[in-house]
PDB file of N, CA and C in Angstrom:
ATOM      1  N   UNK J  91      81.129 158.946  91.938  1.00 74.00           N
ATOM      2  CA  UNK J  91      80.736 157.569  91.640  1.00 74.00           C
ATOM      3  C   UNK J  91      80.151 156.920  92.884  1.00 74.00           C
ATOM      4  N   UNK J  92      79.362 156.059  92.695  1.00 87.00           N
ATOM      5  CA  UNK J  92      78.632 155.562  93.993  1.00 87.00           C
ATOM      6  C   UNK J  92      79.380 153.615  93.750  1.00 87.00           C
ATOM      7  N   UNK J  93      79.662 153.428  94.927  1.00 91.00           N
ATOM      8  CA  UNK J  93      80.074 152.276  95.421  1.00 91.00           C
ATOM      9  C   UNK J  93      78.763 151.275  94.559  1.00 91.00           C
ATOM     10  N   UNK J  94      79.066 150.455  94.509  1.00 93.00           N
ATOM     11  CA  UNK J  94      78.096 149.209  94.060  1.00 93.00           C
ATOM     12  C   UNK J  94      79.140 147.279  94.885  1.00 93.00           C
ATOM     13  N   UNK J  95      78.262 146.466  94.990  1.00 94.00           N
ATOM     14  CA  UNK J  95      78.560 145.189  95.311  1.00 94.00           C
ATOM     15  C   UNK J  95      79.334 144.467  94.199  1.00 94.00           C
ATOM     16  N   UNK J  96      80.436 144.421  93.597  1.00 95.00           N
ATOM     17  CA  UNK J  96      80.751 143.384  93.018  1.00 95.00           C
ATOM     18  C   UNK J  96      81.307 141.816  93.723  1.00 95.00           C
ATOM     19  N   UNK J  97      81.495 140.908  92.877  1.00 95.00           N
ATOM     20  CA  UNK J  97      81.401 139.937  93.270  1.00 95.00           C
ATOM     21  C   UNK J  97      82.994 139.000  92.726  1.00 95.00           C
ATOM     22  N   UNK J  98      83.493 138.361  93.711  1.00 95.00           N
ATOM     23  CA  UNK J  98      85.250 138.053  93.845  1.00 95.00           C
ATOM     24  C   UNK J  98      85.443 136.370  93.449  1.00 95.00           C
ATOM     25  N   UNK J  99      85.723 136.186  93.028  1.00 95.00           N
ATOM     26  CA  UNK J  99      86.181 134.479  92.701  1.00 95.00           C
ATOM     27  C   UNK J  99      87.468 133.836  93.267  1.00 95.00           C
ATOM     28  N   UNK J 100      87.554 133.326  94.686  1.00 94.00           N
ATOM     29  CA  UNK J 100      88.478 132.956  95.253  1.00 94.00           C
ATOM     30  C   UNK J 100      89.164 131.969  95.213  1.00 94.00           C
ATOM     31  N   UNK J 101      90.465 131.499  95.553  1.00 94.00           N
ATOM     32  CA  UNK J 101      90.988 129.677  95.403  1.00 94.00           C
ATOM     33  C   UNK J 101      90.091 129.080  96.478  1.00 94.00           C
ATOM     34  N   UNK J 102      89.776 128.086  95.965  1.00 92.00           N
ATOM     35  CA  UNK J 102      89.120 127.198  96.413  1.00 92.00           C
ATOM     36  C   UNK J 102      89.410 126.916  98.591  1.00 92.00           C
ATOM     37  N   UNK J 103      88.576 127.173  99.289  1.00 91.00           N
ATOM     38  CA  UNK J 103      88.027 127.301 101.035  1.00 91.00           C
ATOM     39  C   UNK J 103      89.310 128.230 101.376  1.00 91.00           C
ATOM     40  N   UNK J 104      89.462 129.303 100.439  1.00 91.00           N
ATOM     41  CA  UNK J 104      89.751 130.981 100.792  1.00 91.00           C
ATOM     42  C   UNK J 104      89.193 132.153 101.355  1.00 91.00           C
ATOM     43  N   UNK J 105      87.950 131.607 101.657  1.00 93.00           N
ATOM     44  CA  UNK J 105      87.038 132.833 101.626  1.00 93.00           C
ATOM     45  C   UNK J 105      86.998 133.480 102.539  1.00 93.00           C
ATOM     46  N   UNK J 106      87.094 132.848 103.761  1.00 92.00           N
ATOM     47  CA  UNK J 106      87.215 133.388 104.851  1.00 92.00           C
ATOM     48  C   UNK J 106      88.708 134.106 104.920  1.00 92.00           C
ATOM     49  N   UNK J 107      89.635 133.407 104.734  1.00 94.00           N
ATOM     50  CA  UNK J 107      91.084 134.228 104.953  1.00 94.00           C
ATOM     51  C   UNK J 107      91.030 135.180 103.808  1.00 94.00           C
ATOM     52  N   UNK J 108      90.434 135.674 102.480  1.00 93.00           N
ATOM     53  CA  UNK J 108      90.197 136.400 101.752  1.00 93.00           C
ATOM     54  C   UNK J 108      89.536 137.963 102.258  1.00 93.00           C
ATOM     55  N   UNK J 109      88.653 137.348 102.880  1.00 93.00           N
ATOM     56  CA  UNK J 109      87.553 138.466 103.433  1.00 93.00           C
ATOM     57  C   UNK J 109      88.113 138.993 104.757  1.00 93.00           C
ATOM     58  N   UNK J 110      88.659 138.479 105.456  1.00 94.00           N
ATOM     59  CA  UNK J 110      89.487 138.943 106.402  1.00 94.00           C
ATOM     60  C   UNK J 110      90.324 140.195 106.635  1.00 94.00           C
ATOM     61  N   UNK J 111      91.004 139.415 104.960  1.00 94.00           N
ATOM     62  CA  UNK J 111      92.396 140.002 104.735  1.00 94.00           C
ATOM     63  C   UNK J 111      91.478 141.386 104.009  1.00 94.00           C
ATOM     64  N   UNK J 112      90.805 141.427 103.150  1.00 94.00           N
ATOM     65  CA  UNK J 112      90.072 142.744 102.532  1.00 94.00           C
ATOM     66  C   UNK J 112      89.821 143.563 103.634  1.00 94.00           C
ATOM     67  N   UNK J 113      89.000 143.101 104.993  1.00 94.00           N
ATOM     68  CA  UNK J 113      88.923 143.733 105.975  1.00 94.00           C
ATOM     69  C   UNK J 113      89.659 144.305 106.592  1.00 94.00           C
ATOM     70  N   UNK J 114      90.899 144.293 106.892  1.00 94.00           N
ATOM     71  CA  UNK J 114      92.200 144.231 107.009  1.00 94.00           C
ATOM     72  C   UNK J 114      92.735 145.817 106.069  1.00 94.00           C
ATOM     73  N   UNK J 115      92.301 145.277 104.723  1.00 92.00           N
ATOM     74  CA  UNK J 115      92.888 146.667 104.098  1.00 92.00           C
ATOM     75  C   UNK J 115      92.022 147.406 103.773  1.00 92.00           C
ATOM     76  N   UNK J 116      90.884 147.563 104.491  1.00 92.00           N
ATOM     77  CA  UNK J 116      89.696 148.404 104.592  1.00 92.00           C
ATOM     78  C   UNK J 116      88.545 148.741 103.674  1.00 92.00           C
ATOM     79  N   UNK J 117      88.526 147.517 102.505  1.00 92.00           N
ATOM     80  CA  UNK J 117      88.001 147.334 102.022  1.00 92.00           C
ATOM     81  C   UNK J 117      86.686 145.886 102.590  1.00 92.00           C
ATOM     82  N   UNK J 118      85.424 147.217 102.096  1.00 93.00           N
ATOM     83  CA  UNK J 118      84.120 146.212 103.012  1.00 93.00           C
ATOM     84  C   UNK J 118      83.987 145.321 102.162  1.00 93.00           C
ATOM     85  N   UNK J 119      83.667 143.959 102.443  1.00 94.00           N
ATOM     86  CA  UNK J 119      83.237 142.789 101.885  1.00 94.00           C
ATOM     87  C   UNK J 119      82.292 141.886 102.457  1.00 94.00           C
ATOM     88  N   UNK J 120      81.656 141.145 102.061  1.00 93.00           N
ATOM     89  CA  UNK J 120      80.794 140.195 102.579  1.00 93.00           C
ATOM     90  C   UNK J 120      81.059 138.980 102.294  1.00 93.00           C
ATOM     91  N   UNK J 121      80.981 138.116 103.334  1.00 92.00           N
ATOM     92  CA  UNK J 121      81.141 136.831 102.793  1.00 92.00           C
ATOM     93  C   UNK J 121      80.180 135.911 103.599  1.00 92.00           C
ATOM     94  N   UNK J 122      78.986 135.624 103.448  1.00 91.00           N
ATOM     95  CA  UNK J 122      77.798 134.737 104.099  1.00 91.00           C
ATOM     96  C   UNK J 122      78.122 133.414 104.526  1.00 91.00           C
ATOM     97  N   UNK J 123      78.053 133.150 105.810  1.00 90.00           N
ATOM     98  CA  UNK J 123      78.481 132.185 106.580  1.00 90.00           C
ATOM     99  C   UNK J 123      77.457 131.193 107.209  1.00 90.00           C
ATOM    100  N   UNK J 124      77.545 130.111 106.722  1.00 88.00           N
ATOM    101  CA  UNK J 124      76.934 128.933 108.184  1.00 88.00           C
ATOM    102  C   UNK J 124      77.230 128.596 109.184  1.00 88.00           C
ATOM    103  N   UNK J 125      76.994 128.279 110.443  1.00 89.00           N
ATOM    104  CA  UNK J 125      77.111 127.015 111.235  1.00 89.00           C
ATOM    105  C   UNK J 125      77.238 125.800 111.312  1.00 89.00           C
ATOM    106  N   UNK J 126      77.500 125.045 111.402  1.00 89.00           N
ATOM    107  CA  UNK J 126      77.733 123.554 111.056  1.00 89.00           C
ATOM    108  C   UNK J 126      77.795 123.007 112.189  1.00 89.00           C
ATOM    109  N   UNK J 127      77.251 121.822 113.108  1.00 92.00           N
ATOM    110  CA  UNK J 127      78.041 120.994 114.145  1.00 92.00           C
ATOM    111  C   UNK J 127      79.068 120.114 113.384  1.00 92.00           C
ATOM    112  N   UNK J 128      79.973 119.552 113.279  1.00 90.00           N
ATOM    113  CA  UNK J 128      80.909 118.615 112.779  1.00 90.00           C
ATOM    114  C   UNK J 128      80.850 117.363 113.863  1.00 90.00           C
ATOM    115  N   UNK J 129      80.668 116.262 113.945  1.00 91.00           N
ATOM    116  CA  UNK J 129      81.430 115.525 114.624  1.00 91.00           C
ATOM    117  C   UNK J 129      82.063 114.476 114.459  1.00 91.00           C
ATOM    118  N   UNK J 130      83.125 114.554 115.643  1.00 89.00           N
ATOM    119  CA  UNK J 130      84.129 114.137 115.107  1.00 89.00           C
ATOM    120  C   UNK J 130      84.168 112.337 116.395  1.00 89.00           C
ATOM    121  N   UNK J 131      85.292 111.926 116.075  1.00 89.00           N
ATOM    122  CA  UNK J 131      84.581 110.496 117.115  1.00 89.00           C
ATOM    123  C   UNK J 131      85.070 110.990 118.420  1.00 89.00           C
ATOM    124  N   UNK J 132      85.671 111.789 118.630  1.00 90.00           N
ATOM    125  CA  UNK J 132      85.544 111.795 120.383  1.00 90.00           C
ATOM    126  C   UNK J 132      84.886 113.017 120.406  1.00 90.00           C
ATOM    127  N   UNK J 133      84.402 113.816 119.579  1.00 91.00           N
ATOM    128  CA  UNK J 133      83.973 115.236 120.489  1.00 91.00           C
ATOM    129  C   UNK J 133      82.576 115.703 119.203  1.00 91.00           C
ATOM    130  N   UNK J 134      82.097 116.803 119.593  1.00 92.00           N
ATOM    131  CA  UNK J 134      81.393 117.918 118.671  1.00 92.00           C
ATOM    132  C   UNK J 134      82.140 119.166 118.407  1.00 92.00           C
ATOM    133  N   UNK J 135      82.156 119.443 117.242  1.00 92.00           N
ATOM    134  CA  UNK J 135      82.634 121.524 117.046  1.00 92.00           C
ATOM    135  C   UNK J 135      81.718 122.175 115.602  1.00 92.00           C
ATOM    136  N   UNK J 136      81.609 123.472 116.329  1.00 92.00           N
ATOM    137  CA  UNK J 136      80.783 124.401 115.632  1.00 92.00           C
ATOM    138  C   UNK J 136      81.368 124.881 114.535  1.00 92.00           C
ATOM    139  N   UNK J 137      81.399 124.383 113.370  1.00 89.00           N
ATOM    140  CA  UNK J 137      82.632 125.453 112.469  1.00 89.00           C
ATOM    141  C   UNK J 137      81.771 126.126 111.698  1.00 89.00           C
ATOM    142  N   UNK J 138      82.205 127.515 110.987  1.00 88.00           N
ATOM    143  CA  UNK J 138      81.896 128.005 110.086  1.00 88.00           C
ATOM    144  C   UNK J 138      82.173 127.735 109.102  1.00 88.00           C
ATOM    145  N   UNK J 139      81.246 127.977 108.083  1.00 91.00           N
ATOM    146  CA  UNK J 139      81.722 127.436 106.652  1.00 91.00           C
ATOM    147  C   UNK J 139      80.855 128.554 105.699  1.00 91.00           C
ATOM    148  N   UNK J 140      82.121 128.739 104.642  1.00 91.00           N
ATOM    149  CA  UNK J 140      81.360 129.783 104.027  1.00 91.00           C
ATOM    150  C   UNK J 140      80.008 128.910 102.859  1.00 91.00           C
ATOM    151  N   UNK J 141      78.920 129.978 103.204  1.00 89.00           N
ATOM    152  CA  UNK J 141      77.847 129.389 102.113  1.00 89.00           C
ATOM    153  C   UNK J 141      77.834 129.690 100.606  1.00 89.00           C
ATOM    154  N   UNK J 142      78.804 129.930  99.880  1.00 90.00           N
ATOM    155  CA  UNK J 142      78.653 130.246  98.556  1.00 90.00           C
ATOM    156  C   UNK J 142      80.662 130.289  98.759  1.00 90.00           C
ATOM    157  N   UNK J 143      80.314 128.709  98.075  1.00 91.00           N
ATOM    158  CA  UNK J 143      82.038 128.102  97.849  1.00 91.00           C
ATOM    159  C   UNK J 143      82.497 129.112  96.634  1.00 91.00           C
ATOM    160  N   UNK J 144      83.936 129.622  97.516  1.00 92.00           N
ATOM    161  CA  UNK J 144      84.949 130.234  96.459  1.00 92.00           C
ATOM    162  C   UNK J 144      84.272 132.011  95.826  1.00 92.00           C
ATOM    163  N   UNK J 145      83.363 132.573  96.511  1.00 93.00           N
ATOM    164  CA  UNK J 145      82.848 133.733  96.074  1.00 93.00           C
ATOM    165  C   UNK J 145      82.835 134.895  97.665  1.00 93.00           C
ATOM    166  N   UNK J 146      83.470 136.066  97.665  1.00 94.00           N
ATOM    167  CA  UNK J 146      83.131 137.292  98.678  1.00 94.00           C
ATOM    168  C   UNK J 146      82.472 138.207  97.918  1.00 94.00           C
ATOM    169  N   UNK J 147      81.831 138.561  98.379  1.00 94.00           N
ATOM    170  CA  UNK J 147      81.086 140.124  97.510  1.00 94.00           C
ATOM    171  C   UNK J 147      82.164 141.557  98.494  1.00 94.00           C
ATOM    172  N   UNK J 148      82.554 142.337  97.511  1.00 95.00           N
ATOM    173  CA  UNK J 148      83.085 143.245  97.882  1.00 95.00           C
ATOM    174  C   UNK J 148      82.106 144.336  97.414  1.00 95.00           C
ATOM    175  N   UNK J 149      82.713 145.968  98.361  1.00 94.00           N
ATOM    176  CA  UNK J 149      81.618 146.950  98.252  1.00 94.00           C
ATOM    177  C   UNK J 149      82.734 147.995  97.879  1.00 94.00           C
ATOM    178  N   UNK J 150      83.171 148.373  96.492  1.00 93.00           N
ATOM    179  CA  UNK J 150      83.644 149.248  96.098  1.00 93.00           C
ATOM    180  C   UNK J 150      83.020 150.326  94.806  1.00 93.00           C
ATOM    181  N   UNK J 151      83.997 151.343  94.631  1.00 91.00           N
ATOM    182  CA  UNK J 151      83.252 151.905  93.723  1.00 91.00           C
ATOM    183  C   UNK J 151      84.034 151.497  91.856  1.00 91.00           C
ATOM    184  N   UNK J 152      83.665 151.807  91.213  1.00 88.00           N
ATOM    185  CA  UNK J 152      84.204 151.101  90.104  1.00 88.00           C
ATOM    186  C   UNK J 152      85.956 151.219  89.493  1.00 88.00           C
ATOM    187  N   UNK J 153      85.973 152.195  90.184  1.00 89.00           N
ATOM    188  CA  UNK J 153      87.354 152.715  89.525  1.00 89.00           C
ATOM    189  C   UNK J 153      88.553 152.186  90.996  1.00 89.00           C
ATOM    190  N   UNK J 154      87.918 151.530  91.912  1.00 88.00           N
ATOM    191  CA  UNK J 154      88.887 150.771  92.761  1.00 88.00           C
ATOM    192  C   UNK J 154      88.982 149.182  92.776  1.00 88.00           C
ATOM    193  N   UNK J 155      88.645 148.634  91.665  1.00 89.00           N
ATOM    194  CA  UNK J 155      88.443 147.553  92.021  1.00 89.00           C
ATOM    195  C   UNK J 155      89.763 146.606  91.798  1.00 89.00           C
ATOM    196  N   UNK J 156      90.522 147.220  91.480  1.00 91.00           N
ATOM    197  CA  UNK J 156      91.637 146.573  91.064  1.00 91.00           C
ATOM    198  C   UNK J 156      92.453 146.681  92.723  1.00 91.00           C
ATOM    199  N   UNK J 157      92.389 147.135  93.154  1.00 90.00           N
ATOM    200  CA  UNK J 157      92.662 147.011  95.010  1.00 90.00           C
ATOM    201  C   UNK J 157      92.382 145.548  95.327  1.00 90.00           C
ATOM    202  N   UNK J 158      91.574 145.140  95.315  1.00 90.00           N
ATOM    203  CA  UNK J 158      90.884 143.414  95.827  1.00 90.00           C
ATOM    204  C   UNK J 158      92.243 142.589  95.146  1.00 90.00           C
ATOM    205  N   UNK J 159      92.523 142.871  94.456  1.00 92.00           N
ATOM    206  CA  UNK J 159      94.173 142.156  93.610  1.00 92.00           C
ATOM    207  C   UNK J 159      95.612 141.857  94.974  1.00 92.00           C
ATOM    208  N   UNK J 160      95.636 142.815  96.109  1.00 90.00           N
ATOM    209  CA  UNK J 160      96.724 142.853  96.754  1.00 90.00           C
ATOM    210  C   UNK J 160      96.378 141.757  97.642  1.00 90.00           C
ATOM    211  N   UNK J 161      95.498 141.255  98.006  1.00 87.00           N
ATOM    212  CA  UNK J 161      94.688 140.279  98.625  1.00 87.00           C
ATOM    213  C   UNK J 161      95.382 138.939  98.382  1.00 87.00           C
ATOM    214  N   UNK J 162      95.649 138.064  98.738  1.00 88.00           N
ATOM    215  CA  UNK J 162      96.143 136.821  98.187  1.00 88.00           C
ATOM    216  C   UNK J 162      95.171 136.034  98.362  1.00 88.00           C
ATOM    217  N   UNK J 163      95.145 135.092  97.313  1.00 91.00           N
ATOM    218  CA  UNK J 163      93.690 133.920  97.346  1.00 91.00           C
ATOM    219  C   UNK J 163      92.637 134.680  96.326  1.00 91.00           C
ATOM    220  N   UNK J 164      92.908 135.784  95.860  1.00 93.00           N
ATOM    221  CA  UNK J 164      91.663 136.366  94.854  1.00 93.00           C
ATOM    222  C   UNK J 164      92.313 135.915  93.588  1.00 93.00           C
ATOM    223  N   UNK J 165      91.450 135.395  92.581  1.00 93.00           N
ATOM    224  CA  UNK J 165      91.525 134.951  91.856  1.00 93.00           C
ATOM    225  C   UNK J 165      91.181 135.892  90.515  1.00 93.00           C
ATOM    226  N   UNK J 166      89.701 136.296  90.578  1.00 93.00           N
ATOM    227  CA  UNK J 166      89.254 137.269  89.152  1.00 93.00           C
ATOM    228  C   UNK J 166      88.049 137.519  89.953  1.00 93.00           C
ATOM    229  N   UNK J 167      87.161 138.236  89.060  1.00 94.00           N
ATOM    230  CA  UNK J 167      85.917 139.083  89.691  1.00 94.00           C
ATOM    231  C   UNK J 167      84.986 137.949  88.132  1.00 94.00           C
ATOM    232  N   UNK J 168      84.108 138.011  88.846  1.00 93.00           N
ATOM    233  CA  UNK J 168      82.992 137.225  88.360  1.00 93.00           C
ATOM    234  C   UNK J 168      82.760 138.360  87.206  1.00 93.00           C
ATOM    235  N   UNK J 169      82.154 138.128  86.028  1.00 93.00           N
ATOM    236  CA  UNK J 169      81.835 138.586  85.257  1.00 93.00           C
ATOM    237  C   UNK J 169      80.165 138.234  84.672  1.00 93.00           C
ATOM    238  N   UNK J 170      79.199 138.683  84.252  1.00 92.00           N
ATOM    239  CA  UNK J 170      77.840 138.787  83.644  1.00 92.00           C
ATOM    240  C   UNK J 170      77.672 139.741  82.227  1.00 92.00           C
ATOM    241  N   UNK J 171      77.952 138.819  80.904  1.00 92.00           N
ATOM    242  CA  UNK J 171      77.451 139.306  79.656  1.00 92.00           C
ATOM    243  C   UNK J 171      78.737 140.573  79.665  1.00 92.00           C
ATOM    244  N   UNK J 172      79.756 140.228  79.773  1.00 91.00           N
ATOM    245  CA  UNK J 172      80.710 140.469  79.550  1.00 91.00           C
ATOM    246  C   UNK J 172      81.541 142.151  80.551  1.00 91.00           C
ATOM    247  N   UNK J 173      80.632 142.305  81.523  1.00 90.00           N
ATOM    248  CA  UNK J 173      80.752 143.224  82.361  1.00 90.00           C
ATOM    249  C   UNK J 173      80.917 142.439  83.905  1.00 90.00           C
ATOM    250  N   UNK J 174      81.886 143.024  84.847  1.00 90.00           N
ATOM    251  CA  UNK J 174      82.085 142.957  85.997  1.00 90.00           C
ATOM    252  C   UNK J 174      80.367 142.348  86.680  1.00 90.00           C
ATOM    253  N   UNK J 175      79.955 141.671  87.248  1.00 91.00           N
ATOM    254  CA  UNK J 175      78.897 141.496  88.413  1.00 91.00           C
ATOM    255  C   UNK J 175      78.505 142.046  89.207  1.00 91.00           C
ATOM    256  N   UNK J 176      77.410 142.618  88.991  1.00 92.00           N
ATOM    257  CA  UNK J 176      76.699 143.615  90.511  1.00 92.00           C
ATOM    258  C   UNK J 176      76.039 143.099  91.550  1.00 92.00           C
ATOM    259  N   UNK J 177      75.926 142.657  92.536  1.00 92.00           N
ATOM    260  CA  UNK J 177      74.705 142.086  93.077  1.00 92.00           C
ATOM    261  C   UNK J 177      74.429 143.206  93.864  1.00 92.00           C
ATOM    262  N   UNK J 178      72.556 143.923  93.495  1.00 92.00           N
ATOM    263  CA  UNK J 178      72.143 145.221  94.163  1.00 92.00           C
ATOM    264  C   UNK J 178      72.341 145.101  95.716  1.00 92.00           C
ATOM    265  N   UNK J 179      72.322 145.790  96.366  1.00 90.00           N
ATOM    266  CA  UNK J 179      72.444 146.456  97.629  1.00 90.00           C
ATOM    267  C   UNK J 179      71.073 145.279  98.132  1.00 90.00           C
ATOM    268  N   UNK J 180      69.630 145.508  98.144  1.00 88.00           N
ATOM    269  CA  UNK J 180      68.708 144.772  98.185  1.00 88.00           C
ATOM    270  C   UNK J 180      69.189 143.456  98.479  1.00 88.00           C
ATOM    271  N   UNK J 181      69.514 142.694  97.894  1.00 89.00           N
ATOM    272  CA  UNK J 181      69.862 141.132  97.663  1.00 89.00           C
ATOM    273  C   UNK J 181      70.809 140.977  99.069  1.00 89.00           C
ATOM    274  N   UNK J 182      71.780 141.848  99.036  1.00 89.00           N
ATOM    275  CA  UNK J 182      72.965 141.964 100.374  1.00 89.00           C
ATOM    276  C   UNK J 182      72.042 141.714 101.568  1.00 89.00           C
ATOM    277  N   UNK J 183      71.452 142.895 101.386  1.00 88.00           N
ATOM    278  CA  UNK J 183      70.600 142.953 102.664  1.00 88.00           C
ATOM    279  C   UNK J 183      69.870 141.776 102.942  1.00 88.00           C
ATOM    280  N   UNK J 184      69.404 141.568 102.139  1.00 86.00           N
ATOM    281  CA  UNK J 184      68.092 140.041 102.000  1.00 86.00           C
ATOM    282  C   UNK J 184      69.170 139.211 102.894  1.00 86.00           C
ATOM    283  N   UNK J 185      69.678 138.592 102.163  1.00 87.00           N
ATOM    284  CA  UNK J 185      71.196 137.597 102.465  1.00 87.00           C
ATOM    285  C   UNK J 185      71.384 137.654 104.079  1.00 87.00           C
ATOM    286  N   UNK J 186      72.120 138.654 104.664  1.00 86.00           N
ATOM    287  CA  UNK J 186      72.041 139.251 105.806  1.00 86.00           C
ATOM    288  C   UNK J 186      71.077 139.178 106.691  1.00 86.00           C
ATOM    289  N   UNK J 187      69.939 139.564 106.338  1.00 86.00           N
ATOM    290  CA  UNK J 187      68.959 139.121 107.307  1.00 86.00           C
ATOM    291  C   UNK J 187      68.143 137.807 107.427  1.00 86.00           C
ATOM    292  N   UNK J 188      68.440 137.521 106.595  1.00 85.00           N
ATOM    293  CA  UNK J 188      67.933 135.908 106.545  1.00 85.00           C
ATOM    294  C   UNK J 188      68.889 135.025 107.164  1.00 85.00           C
ATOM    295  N   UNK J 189      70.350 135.264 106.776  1.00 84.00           N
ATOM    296  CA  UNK J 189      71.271 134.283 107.558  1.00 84.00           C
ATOM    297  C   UNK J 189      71.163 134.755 109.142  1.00 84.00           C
ATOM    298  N   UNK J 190      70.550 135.669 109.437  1.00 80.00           N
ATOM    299  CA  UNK J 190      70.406 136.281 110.812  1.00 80.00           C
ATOM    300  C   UNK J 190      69.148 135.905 111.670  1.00 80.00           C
ATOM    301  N   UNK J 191      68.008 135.306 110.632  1.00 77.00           N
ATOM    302  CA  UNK J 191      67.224 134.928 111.104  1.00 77.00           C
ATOM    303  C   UNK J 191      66.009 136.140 111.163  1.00 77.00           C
ATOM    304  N   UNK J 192      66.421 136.378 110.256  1.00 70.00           N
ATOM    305  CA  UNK J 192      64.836 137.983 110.143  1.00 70.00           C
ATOM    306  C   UNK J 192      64.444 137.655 109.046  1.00 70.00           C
ATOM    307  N   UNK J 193      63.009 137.404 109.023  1.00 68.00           N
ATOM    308  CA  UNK J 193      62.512 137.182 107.738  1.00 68.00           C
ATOM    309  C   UNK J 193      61.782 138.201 107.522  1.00 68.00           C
ATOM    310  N   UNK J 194      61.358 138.993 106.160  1.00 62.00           N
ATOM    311  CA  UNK J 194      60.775 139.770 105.809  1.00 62.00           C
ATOM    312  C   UNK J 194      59.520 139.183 104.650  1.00 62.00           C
TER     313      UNK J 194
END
């Protein structure tokens, strides 16, 4: 079986401690991040913030996906026309290099 991107539905500004924690149990995931300045009244800070509220894309193959479950903060896997969510390999990449600043 070949790995494919599915896509994770998290509790609500989980995503980061979600994707972490997947990382953690060696499962690859993505989770696309901004920059932000914040400021605040005495100072400035850089925070990250994830760009697609409450969603990680994980990279498993189909018959593991029930692993992303031991995770705390995962909620369900996105679903499309009544099947699990793929987002192709392509799109990842796109994502990735654009938040990186490579345009193609």
């Amino acid at each position: 079986m070949e790995k494919k991107w599915f896509v994770v539905y998290t509790r609500p500004q989980q995503e980061l401690k979600v994707a972490h924690e997947l990382s953690r149990m060696g499962i690859k995931n993505y989770c696309p991040t901004i920059t932000l300045v914040k400021q605040y009244s005495d100072r400035k800070k850089k925070v990250s913030k994830p760009l697609l509220s409450s969603y990680v894309m994980v990279h498993l193959e189909e018959k593991e996906r029930e692993k992303v479950f031991a995770s705390t903060g995962i909620v369900r896997y996105l679903f499309f026309l009544g099947k699990p969510a793929v987002v192709p390999a392509f799109e990842i990449d796109l994502m990735q290099d654009h938040l990186s600043g490579v345009y193609k």
